[in-house]
Coordinates of C-alpha atoms in Angstrom, one line a residue:
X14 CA -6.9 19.0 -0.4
X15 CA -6.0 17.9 -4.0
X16 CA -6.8 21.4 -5.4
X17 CA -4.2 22.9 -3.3
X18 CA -1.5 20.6 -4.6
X19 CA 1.0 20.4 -8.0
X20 CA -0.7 16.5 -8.3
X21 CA 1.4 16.0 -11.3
X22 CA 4.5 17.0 -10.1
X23 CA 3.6 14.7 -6.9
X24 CA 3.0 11.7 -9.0
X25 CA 6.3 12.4 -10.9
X26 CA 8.1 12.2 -7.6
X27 CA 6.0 9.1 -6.8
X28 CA 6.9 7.1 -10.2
X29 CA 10.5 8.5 -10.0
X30 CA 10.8 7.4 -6.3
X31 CA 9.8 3.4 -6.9
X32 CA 11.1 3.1 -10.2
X33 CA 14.3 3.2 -8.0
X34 CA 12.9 0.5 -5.7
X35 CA 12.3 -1.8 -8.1
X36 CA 15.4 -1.8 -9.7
X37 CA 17.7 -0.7 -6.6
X38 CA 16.6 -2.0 -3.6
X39 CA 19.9 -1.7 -1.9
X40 CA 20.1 1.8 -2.0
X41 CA 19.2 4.1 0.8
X42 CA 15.4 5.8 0.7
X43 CA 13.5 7.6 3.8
X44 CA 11.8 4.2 4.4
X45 CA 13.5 0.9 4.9
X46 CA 12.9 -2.5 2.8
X47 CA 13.1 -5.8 2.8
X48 CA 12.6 -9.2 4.8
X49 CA 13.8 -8.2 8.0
X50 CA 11.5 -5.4 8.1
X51 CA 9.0 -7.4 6.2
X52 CA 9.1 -10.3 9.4
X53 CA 9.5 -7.6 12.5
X54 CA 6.1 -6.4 10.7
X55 CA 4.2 -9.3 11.2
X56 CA 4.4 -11.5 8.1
X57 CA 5.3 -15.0 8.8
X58 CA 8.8 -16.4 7.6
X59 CA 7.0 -19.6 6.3
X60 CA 4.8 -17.4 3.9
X61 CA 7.5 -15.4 3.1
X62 CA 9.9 -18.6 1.9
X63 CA 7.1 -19.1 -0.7
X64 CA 7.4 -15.6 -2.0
X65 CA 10.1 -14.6 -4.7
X66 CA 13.3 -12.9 -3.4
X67 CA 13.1 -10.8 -5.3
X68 CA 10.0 -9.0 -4.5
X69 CA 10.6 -9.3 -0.8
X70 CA 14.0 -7.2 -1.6
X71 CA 11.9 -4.4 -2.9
X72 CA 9.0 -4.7 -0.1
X73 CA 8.3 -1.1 1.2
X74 CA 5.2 -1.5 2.9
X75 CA 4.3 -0.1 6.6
X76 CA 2.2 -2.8 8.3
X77 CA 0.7 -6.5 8.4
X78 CA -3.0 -6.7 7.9
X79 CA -3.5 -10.5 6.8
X80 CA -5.1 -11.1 9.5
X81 CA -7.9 -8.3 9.0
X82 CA -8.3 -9.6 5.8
X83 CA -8.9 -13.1 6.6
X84 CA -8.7 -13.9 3.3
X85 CA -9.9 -17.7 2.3
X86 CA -9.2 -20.4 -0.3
X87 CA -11.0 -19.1 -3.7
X88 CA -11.3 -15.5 -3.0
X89 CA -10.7 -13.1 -5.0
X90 CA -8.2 -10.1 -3.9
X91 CA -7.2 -7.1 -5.1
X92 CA -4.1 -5.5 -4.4
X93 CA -3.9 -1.5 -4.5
X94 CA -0.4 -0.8 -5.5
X95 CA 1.4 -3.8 -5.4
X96 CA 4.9 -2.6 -5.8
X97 CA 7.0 -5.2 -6.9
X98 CA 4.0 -7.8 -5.6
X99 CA 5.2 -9.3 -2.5
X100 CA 1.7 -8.7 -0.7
X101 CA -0.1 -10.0 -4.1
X102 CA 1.9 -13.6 -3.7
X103 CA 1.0 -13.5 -0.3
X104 CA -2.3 -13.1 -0.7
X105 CA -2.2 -15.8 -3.1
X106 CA -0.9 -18.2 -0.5
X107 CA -3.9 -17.9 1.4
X108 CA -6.3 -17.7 -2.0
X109 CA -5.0 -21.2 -3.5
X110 CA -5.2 -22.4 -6.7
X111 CA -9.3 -21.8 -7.0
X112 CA -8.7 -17.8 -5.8
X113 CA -7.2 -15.0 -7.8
X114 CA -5.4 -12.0 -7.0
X115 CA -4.6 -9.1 -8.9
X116 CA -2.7 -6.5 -8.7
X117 CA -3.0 -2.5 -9.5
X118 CA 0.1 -0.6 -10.0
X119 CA 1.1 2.5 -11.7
X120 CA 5.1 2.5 -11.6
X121 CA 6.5 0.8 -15.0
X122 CA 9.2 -1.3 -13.3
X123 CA 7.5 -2.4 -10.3
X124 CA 4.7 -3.6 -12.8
X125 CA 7.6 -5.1 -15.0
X126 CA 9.3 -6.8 -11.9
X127 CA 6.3 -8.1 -10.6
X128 CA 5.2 -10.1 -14.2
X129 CA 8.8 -11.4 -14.7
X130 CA 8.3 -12.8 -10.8
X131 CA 5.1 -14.0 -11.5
X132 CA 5.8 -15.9 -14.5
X133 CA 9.4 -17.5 -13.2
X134 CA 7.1 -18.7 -10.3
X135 CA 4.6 -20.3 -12.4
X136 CA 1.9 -18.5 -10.5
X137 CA -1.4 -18.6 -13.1
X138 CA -3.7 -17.2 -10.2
X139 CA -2.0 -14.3 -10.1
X140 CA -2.0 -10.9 -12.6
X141 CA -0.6 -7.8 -12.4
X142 CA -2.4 -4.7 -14.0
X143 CA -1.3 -1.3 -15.0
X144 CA -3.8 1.3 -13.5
X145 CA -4.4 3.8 -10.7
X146 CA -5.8 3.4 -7.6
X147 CA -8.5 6.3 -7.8
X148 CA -9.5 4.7 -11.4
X149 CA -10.0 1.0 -10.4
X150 CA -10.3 -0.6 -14.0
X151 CA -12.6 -3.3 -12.9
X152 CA -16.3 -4.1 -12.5
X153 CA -18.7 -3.3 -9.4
X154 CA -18.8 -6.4 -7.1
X155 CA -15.3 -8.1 -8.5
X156 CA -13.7 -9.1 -5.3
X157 CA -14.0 -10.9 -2.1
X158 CA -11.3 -8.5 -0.7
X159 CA -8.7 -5.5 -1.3
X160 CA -5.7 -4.9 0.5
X161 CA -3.1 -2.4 0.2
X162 CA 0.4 -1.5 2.1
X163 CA 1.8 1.7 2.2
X164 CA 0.1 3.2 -1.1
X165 CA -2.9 5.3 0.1
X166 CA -1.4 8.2 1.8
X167 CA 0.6 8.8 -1.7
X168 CA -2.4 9.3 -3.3
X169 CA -3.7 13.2 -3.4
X170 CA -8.0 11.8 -3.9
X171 CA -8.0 9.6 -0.6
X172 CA -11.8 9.6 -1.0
X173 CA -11.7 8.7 -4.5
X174 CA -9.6 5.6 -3.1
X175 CA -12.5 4.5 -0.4
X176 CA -15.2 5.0 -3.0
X177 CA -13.4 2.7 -5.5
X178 CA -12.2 0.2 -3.3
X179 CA -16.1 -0.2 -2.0
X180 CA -17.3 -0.1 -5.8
X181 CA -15.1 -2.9 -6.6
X182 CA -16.2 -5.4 -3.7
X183 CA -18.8 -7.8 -3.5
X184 CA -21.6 -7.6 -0.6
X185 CA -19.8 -8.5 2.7
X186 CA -16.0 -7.8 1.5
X187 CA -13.6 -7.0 3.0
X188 CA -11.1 -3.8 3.4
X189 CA -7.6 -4.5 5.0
X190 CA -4.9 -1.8 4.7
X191 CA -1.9 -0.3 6.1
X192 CA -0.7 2.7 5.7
X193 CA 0.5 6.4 7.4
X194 CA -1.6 8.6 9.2
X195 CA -1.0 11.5 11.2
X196 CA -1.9 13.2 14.6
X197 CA -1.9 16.9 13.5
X198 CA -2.8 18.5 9.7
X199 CA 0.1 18.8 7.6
X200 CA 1.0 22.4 6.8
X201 CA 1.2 23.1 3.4
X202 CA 4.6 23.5 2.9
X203 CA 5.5 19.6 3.9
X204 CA 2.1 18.7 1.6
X205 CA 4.0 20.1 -1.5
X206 CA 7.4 18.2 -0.9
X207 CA 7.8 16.0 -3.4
X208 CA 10.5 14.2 -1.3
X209 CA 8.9 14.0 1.8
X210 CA 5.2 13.1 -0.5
X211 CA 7.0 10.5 -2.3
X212 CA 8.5 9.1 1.3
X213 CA 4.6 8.7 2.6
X214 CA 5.0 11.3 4.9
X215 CA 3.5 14.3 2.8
X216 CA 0.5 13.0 2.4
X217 CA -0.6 11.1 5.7
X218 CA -3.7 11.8 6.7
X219 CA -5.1 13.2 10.1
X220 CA -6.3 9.6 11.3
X221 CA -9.8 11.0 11.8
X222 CA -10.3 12.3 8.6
X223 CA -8.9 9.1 7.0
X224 CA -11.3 6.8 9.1
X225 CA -14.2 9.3 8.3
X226 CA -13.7 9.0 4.5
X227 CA -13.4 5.0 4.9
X228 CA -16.9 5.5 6.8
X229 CA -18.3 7.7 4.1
X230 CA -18.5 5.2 1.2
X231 CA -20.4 2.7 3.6
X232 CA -17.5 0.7 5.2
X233 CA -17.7 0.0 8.5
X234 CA -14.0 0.1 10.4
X235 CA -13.8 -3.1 12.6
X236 CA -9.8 -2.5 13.9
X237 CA -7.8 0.4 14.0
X238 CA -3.8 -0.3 15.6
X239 CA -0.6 1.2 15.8
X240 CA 2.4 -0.3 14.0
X241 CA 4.8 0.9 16.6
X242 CA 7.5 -1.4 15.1
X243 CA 7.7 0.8 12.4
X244 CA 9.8 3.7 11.5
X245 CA 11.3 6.1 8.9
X246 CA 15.1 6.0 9.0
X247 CA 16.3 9.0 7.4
X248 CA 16.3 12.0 9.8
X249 CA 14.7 14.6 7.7
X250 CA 11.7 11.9 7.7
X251 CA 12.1 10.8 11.4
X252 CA 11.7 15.1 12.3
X253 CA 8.1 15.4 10.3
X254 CA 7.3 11.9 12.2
X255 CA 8.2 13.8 15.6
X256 CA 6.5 16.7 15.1
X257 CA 3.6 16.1 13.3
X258 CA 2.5 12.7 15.1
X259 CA 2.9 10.9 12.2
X260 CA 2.6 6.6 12.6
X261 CA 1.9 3.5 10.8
X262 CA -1.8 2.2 11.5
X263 CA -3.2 -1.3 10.0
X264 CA -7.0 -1.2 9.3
X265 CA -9.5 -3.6 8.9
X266 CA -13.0 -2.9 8.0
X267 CA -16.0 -4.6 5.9
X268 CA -19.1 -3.7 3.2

């Protein structure tokens, strides 16, 4: 799949795209943001009062998977594109003091955001790192857990992804991600729209092949569902959805 596409023009539109969301989250995108979508998701308005307001302005993720992640006091989590790093101080709620959590992200701003959050908050446990997702700059066996919302379907090496994320955990950890999928192959002209890439629509993944890559790397998928509360607002987005079957899934699955 990656040979087939301008990657580097992708990523452009990718950078370009949440640059904006970082520093505009009141403007209008394909996707919506915030806390409203953020609770109709799933996450709990008690976690989310302990989580800067910032970073919940500038949440774009598709789906709640805490609780596939069951993450425990003194893990340690990784977070695969943690935006602005609303999922990282969540996961730090449920981590405590004696866990860490870190954060990999790619965009400048979001990265920038995230730190000045992070430091007004006090929150030692928690790091944000500039990197990319198919390039995970840490050791085999790191981390108790990896999550990730919204952030794999941009990425043009999905496999590369898996096989990273399964590098990077310890014996017994744990996978738990949300992201888009979709019923029917993408043709190649909707693959190679930057717009509709950069709005996680391009590159969503027939749900078989995603689980089948996940399964390649020596995960074994414990829960696959359907975010049905979730949905693409602008209509140029909400047409691809309609046609080509493509949804919001949460995924749970362990080493």
């Amino acid at each position: 799949m990656a040979n087939s596409l301008d990657v580097d023009k992708l990523e452009r539109a990718v950078k370009s795209v949440y640059q904006d969301v970082a520093a505009e989250p009141d403007e209008e995108y394909h996707f919506e943001m915030g806390r409203e979508l953020a609770e109709r998701l799933g996450y709990r308005p008690e976690h989310l009062d302990h989580v800067p307001v910032a970073a919940t302005e500038s949440f774009a993720g598709v789906g709640y998977h805490f609780d596939l992640a069951d993450i425990e006091e003194g893990d340690d989590v990784l977070d695969l594109g943690s935006g602005s790093g609303m999922d990282a101080f969540v996961a730090a709620l449920h981590a405590g003091e004696n866990g860490r959590v870190i954060g990999l992200e790619m965009t400048d701003k979001q990265l920038e955001k995230a730190r000045t959050l992070r430091d007004a908050a006090g929150l030692e446990h928690v790091s944000f790192e500039h990197g990319y997702i198919e390039d995970v700059p840490f050791d085999d066996g790191t981390f108790d857990v990896v999550i990730s919302n919204g952030v794999i379907n941009l990425s043009p090496d999905k496999p590369r992804v898996f096989e990273e994320a399964s590098r990077v955990l310890a014996p017994g950890g744990r996978l738990a991600i949300s992201d888009i999928i979709s019923e029917e192959e993408m043709p190649e002209s909707i693959k190679n729209d930057e717009d509709l890439w950069a709005a996680c629509i391009g590159g969503a993944q027939q749900i078989d092949r995603y689980t089948t890559a996940i399964e390649a790397v020596g995960f074994s998928v414990t829960e696959v569902r359907e975010n049905t509360q979730y949905e693409f607002v602008s209509e140029r987005a909400a047409n691809a959805c309609e046609k080509y079957g493509v949804k919001s899934i949460s995924l749970g699955a362990t080493t």
